[in-house]
Coordinates of C-alpha atoms in Angstrom, one line a residue:
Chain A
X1 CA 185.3 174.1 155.2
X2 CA 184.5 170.6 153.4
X3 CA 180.9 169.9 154.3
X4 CA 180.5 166.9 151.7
X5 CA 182.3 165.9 148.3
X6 CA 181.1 164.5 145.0
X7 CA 183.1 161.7 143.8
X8 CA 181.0 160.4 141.1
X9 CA 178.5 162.0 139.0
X10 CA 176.0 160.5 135.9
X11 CA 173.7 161.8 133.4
X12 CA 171.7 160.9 130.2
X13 CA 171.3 163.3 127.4
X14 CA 168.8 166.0 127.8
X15 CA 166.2 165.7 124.9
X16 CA 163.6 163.1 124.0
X17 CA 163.5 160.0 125.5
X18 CA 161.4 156.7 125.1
X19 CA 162.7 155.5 128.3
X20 CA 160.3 155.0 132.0
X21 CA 161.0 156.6 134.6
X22 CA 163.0 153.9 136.6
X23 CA 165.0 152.9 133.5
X24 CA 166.3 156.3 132.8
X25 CA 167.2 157.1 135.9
X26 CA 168.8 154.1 135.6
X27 CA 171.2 155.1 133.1
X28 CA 172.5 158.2 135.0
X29 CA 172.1 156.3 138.6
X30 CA 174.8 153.4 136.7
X31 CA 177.3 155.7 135.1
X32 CA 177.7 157.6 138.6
X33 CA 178.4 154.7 140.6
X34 CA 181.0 153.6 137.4
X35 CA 182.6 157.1 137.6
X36 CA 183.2 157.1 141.5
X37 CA 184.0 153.0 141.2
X38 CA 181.5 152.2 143.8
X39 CA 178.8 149.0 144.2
X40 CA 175.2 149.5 145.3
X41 CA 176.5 147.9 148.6
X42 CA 178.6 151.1 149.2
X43 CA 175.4 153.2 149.2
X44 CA 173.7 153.5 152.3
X45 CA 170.9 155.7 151.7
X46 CA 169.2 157.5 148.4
X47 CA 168.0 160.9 148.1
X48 CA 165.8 161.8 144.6
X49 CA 164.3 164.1 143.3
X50 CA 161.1 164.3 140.5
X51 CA 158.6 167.5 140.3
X52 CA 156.0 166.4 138.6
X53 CA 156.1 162.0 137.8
X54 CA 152.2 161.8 138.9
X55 CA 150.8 164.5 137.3
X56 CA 152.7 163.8 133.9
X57 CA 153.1 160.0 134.1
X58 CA 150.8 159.1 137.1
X59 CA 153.7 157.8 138.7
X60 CA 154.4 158.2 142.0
X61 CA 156.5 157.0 144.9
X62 CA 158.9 156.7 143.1
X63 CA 161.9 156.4 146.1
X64 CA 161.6 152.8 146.4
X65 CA 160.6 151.8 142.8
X66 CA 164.0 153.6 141.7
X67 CA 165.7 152.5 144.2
X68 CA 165.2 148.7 143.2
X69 CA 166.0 149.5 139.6
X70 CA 169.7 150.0 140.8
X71 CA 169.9 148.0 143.2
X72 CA 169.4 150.1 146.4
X73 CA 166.1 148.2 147.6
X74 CA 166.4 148.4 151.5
X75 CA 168.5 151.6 152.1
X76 CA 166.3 154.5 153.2
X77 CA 165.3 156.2 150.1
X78 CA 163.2 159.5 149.9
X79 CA 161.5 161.7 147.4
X80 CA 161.6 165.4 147.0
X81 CA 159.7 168.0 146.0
X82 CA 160.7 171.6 144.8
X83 CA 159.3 172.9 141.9
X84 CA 162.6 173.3 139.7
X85 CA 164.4 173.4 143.0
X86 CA 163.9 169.7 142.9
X87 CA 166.9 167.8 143.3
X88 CA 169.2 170.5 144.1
X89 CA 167.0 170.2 147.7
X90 CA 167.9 166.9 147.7
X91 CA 171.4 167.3 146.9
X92 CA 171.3 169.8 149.8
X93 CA 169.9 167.1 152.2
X94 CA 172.3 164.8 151.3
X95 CA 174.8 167.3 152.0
X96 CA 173.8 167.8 155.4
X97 CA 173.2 163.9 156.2
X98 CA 176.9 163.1 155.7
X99 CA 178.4 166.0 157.5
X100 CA 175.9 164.9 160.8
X101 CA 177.5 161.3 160.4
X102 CA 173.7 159.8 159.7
X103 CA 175.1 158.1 156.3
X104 CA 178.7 158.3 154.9
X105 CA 177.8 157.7 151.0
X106 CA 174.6 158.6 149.5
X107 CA 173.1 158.8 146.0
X108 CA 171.5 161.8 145.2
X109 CA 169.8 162.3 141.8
X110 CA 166.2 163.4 139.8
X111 CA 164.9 162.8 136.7
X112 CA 161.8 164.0 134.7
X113 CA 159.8 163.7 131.8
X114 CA 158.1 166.3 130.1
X115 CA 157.9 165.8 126.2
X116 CA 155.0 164.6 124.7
X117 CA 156.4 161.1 124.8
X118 CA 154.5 161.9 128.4
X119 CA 151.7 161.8 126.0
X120 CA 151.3 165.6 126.9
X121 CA 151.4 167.7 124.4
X122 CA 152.2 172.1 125.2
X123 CA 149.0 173.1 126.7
X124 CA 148.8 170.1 129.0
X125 CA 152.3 170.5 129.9
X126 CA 152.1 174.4 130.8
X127 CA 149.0 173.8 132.8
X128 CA 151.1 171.3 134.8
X129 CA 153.9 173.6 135.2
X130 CA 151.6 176.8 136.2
X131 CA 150.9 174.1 139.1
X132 CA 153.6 175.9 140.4
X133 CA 151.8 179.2 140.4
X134 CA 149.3 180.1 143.7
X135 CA 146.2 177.9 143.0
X136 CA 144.0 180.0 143.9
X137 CA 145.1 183.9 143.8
X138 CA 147.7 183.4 140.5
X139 CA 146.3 179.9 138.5
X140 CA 142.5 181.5 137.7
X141 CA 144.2 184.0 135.6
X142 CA 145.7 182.0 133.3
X143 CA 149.1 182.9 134.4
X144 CA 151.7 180.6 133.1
X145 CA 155.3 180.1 134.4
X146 CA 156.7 181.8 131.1
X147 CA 154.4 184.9 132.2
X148 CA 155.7 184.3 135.8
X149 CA 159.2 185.1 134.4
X150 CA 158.1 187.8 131.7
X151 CA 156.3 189.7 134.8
X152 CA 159.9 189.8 137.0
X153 CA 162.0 190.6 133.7
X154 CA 159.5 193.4 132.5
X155 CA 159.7 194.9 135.9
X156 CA 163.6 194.5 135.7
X157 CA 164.1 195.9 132.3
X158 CA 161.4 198.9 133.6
X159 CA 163.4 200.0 136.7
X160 CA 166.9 199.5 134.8
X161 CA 166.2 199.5 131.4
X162 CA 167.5 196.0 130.7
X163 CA 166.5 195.5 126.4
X164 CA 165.0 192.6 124.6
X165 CA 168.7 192.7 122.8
X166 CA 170.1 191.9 126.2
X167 CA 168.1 189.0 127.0
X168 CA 168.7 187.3 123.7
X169 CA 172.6 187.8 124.0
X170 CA 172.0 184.9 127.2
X171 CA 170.1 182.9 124.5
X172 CA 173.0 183.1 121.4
X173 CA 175.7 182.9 124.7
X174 CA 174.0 179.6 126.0
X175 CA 173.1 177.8 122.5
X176 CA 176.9 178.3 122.0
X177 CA 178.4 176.7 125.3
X178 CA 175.7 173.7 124.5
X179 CA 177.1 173.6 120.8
X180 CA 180.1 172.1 123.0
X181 CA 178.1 169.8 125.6
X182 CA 177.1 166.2 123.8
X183 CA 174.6 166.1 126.5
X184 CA 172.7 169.2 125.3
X185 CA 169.1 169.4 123.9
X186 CA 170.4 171.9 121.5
X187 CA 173.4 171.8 119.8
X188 CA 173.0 174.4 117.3
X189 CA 174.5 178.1 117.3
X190 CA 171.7 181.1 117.1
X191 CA 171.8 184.9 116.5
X192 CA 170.2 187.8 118.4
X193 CA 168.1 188.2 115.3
X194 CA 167.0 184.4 114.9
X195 CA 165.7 185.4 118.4
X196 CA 164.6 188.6 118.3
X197 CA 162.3 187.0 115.0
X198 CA 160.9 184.0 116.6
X199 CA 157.4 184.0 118.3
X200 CA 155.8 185.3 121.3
X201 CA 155.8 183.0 124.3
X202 CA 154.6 185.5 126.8
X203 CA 156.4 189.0 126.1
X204 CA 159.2 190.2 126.3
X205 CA 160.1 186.1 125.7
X206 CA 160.3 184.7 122.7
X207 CA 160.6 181.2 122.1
X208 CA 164.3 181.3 121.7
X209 CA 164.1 183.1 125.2
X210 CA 162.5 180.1 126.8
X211 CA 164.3 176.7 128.0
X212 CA 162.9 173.6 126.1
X213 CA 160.7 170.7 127.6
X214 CA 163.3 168.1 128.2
X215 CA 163.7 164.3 129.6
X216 CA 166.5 163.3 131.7
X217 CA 168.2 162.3 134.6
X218 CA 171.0 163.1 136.4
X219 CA 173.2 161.4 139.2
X220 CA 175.9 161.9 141.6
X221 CA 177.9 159.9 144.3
X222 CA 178.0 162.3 147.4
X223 CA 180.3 161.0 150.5
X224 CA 181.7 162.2 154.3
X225 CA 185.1 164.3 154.2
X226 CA 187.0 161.8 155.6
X227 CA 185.6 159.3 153.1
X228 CA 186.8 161.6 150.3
X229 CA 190.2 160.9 150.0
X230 CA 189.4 157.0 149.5
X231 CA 188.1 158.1 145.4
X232 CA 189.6 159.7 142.5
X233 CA 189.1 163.2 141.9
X234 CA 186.6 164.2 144.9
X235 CA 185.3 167.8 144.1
X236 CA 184.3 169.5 147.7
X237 CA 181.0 170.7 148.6
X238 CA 182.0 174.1 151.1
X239 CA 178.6 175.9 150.6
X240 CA 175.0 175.2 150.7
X241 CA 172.3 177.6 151.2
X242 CA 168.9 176.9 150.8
X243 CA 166.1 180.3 151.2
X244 CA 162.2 180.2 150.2
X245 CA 160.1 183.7 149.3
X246 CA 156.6 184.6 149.7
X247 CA 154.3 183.3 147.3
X248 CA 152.4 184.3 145.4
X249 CA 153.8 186.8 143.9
X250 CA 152.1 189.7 144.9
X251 CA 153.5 189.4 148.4
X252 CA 157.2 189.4 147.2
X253 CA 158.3 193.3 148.0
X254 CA 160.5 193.4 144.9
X255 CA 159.5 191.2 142.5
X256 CA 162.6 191.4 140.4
X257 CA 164.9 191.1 143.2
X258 CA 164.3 187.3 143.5
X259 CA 165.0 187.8 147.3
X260 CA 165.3 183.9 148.4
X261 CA 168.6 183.4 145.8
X262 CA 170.0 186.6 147.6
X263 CA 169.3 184.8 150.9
X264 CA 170.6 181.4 149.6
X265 CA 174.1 182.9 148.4
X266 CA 174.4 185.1 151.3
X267 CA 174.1 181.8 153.5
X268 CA 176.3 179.6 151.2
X269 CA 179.5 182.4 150.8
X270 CA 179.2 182.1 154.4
X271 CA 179.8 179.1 155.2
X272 CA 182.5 178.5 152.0
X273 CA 184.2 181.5 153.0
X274 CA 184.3 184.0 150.5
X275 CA 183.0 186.3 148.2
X276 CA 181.2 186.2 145.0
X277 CA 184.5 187.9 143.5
X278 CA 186.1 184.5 144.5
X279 CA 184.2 182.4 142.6
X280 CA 185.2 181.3 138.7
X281 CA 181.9 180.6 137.1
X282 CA 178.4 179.6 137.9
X283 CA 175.7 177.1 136.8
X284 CA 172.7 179.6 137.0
X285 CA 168.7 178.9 137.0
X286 CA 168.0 180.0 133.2
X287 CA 164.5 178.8 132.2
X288 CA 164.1 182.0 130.6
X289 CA 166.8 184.5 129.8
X290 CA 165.8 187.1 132.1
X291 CA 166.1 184.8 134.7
X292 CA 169.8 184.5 133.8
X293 CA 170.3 188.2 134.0
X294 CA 168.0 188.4 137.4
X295 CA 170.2 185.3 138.9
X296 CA 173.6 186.9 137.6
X297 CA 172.6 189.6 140.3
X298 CA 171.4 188.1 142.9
X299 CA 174.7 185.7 143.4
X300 CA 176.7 189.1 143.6
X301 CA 178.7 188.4 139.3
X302 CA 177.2 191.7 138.9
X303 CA 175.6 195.0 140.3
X304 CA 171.8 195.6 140.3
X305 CA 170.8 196.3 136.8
X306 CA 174.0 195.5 135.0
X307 CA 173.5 191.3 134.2
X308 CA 171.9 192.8 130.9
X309 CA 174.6 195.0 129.9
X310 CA 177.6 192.3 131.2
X311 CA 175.5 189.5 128.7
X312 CA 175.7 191.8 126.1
X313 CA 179.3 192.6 126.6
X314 CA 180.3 188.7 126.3
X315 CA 181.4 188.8 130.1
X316 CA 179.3 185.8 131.4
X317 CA 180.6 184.0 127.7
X318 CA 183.2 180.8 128.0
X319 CA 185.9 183.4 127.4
X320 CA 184.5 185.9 129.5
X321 CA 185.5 187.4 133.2
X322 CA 182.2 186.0 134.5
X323 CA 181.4 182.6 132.8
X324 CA 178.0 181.4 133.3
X325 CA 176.1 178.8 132.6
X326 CA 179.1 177.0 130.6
X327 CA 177.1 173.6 130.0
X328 CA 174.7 175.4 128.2
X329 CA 172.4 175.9 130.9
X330 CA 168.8 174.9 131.0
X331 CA 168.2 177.0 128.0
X332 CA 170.4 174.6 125.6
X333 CA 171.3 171.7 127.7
X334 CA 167.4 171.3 128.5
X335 CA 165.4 171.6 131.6
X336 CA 164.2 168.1 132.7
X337 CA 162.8 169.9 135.9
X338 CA 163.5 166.9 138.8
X339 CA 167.3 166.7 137.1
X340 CA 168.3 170.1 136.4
X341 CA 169.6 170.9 140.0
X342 CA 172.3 167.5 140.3
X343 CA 172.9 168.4 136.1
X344 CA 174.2 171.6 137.4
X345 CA 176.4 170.0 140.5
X346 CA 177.6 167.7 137.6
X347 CA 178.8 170.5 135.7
X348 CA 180.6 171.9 138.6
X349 CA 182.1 168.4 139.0
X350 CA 183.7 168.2 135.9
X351 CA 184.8 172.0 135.4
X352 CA 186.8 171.5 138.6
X353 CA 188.5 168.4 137.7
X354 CA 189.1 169.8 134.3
X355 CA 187.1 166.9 132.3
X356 CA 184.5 169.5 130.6
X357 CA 186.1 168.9 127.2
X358 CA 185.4 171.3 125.1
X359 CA 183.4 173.7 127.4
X360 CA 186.2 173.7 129.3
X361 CA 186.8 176.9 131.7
X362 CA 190.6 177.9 132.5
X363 CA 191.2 175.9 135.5
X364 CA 188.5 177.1 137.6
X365 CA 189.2 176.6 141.5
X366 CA 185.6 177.3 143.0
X367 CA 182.0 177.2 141.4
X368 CA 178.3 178.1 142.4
X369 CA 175.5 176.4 141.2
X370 CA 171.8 178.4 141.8
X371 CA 169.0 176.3 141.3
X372 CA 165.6 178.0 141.4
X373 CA 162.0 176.4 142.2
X374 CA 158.4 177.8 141.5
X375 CA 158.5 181.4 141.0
X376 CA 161.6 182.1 142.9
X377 CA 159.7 180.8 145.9
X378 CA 162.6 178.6 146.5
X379 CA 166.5 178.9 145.7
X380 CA 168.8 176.4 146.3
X381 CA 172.6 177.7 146.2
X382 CA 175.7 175.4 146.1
X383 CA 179.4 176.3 146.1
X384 CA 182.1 173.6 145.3
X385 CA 185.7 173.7 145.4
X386 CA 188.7 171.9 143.7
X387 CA 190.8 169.4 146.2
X388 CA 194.0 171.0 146.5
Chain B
X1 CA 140.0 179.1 173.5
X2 CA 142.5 181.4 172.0
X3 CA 141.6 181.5 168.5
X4 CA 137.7 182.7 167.4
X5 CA 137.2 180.1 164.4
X6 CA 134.9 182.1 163.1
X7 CA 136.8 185.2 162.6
X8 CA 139.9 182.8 161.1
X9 CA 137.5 181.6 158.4
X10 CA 136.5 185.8 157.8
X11 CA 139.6 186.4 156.4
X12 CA 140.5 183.3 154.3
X13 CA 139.7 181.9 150.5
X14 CA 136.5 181.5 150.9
X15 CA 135.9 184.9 152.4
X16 CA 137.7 186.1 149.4
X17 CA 136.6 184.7 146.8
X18 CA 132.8 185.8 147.7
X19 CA 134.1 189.1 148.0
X20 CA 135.5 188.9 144.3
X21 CA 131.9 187.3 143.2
X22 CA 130.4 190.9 144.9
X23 CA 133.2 193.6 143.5
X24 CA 135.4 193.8 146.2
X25 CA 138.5 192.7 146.8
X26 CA 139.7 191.7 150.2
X27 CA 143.3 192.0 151.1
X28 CA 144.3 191.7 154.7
X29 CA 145.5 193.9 157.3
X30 CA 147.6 192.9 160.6
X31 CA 146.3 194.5 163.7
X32 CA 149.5 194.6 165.9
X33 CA 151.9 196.2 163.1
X34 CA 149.8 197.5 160.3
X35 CA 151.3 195.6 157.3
X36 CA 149.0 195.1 154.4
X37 CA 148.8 192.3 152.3
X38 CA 146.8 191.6 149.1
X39 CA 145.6 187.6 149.1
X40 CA 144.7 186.3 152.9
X41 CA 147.2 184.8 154.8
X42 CA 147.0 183.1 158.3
X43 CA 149.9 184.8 159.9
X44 CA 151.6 187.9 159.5
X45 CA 154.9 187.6 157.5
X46 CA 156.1 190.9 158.9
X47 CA 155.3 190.3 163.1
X48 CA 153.8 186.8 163.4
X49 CA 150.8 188.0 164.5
X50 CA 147.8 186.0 164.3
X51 CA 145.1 188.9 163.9
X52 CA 145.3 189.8 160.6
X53 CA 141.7 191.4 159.5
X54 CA 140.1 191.6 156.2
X55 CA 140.8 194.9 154.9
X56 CA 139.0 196.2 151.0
X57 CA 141.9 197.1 148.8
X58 CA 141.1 199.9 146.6
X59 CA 139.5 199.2 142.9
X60 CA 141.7 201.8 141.2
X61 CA 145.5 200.9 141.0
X62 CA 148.6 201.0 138.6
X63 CA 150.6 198.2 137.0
X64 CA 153.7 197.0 138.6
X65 CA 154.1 194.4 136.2
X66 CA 152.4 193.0 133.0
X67 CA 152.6 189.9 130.3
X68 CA 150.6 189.0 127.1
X69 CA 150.4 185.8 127.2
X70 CA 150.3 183.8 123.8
X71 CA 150.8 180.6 125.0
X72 CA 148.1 179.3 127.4
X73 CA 147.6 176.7 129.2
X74 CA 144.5 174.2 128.7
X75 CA 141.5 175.8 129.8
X76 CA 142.4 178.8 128.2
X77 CA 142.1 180.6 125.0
X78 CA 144.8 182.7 124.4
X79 CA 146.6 185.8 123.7
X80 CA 145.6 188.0 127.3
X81 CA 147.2 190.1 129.3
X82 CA 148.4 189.1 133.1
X83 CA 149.6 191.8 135.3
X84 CA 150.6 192.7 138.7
X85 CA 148.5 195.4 140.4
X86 CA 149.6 197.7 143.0
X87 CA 146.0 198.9 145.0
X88 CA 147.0 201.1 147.8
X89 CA 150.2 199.6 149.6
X90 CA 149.1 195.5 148.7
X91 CA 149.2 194.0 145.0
X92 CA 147.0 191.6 143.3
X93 CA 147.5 189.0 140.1
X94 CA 144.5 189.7 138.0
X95 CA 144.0 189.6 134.3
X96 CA 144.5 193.1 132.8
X97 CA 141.9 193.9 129.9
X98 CA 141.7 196.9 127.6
X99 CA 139.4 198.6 125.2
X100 CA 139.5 197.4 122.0
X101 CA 141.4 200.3 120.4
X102 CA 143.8 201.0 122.8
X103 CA 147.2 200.4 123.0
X104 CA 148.5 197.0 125.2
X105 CA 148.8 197.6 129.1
X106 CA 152.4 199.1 129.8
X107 CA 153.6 199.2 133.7
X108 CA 152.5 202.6 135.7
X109 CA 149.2 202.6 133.4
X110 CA 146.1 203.1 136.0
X111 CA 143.8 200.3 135.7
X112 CA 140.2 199.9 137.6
X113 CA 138.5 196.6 138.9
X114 CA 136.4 195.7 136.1
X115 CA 135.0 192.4 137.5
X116 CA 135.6 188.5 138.0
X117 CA 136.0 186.1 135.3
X118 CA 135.9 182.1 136.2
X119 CA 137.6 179.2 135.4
X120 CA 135.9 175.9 134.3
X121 CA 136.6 174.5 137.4
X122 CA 135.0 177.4 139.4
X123 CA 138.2 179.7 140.5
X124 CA 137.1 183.0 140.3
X125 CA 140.1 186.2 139.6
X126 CA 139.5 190.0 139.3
X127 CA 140.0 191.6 135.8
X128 CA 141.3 194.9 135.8
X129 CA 140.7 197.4 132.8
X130 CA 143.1 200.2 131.9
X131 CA 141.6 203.8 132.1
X132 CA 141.2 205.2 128.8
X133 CA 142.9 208.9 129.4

């Protein structure tokens, strides 16, 4: 069943950018409203996202000084806050507020900034991430969110004997699909070897295992089922499922099981109706490889302890049985943490209405988007649907 | 009153933490159902019960997970080792330390509660140091 459709969507490059906050937003916010053909004045309430604005940019409230830069002053505008989780929680929010009938068309977007034109260089930037982390039973040990990821992939590849060749098959799969995304922070091709060679971040990651610090923003126009119709090419929100775990860490039972995305998907193939086996391709949470291979499990592509082998196989590839992350994912598209979960619903967008370019999946009908905050404390999972 | 104050605070941060600062480390333990955790919480995950009790975790343990971190974040001064412990049926985050000869910490090594280290701002965390066999 329709819950909600997306009938425009918006996004900047992901990269380096000179631009504030509110200006580019801005430049995502504008496209979206061009792409679905609408005016601010057919926008009746705005739903953001942004992780981290006042610990990188000491900006905060951000809802209503976005909001005036395009020309939504007045409609009720709100701010969330998930970790990476970010905006695909607002996303789901939005969701919800059109199918109750409390706002027929919203705007629902996030944008971040975490290069050093923050004026933040690495070490800063990691300590803000590890922010993330437990303050007080994970933080004092200097864990970082790299290590958060190393210590669920090292537990992985221990119970299932997932390989370091594995995990850099995502990155080579991933820098490929983004060699094919204009929007991408990377747009160059790499090899299991360039991988394999480059250094440590926190083992078994190696740089080329780890997603880049990105800025960007992302947008899209989200509207009531009935409303749908009224646009070109509305792409159909049937699923949304939204699960937390404990935190920190040391509570989860399974560490490598990343239990709220398993909760999240179980929730959102309910309510769409159908099986992972039904879906064509996914948008997956890769800030690290193993991630990618943890998440290809958890949404049911694969069986416990085979995402490692199926990456290595080419099976999640563009040409594969079980595409994933054809934009490039967070890994080469970049991760621009408040954007990254509406860059992933605008992926789904345009696979469904067949306007990916060259990225381009063989007419997909249905795909899933799994958008992970904190150390898989949250998951956000959506599924979206071609119009028939 | 429903709720002794007192024996909320027993089992929180602060309880903890002075714990860590005198070689022990405090996990809690719910009365009504028996599950264990390792870091305080205020209600039980696994009932809902409110009377969870401070329990000592063991100071002897195995690796359930582990990371060398070569990246740090300011504050620190990298590469160390992070790991998961498994102490008795709870598990802790604690830096993982090792002689200077040995080989790095793999998961299933046994590793003992070597002590507290500090962070600049004052947040103590237990170090852990594998057994030499």
């Amino acid at each position: 069943m329709t819950r909600a459709s997306v009938v425009g969507t918006g996004m900047t490059t992901f990269g380096v950018h000179e631009s504030s906050l509110p200006e580019l937003f801005a430049r995502a916010a504008l496209s979206a409203y061009d792409d679905a053909g609408v005016d601010p004045a057919d926008i009746d309430a705005f739903y953001f996202g942004n992780a981290m604005g006042g610990q990188t940019e000491n900006d905060t409230h951000l809802a209503p000084t976005l909001a005036t830069e395009v020309g939504l002053a007045g409609v009720p505008a709100q701010r969330f806050e998930d970790a990476c989780a970010t905006s695909a929680n607002a996303f789901k929010n939005a969701v919800q507020a059109v199918e109750a009938g409390i706002h027929d068309t919203i705007l629902v977007g996030g944008v971040e900034r975490c290069t050093p034109e923050t004026g933040k260089g690495t070490g800063e930037m990691t300590r803000i991430f590890a922010s993330a982390s437990h303050r007080q039973y994970e933080q004092p040990t200097g864990l970082t969110f790299p290590g958060v990821f190393a210590l669920l992939t090292k537990r992985h590849m221990h119970e299932y004997g997932t390989t370091e060749e594995q995990l850099a098959h995502v990155a080579v799969k991933n820098h490929g699909n983004g060699t094919h995304n204009p929007r991408a922070h990377f747009g160059s091709e790499t090899t299991v070897e360039e991988v394999l060679d480059s250094p440590i971040v926190a083992d078994p990651f190696h740089l080329m295992d780890c997603c880049p610090f990105s800025d960007g923003a992302a947008a899209v126009v989200v509207t009531s089922d009935d409303s749908a119709a009224s646009f070109d090419g509305p792409v159909d929100v049937t699923g949304v499922g939204h699960a937390t775990d404990l935190v920190p860490l040391g509570l989860k039972p399974t560490l490598h099981a990343t239990q709220a995305a398993r909760d999240a998907a179980t929730q959102a193939y309910e309510q769409a109706g159908v099986t992972a086996d039904e879906i064509d391709f996914a948008e997956v949470h890769d800030c690290f490889t193993g991630a990618e291979v943890l998440a290809s499990e958890a949404i049911g592509f694969f069986e416990d302890g085979q995402g490692g082998p199926a990456a290595e196989a080419g099976r999640t590839a563009l040409d594969g049985d079980r595409p994933i992350n054809p934009s490039g994912g967070l890994k080469a598209k970049g991760h621009p943490i408040g954007a990254t979960g509406v860059a992933q619903i605008v992926e789904l967008t345009e696979q469904l209405r067949g306007e990916a370019g060259d990225r381009q999946l063989d007419d997909p009908q249905r795909g899933l988007a799994h958008n992970l905050g904190g150390d898989a404390g949250t998951t956000v999972i959506s599924i979206m649907e071609a119009r028939t | 009153m429903s709720a002794n104050m007192d024996e909320t605070v027993s089992v929180g941060y602060e309880a903890w933490a002075d714990a860590l600062r005198s070689d022990r480390i405090l996990g809690v333990s719910c009365s009504d159902c028996g599950a264990t955790y390792g870091t305080p919480i205020s209600v039980c995950h696994d009932c809902g019960s409110r009377n969870l009790e401070s329990v000592d975790l063991p100071t002897e343990g195995t690796l359930y997970s582990v990371t060398r971190v070569e990246v740090p974040p300011t504050g620190f001064e990298g590469p160390y080792h992070v790991g998961i412990v498994q102490v008795g049926a709870a598990r802790v985050t604690a830096r993982i330390e090792t002689d200077a000869d040995d080989a790095p910490p793999e998961i299933d090594d046994s590793v003992v509660f070597s002590g507290v280290m500090e962070t600049d701002d004052g947040l103590p965390a237990p170090v852990f140091t594998t057994e030499t066999s």
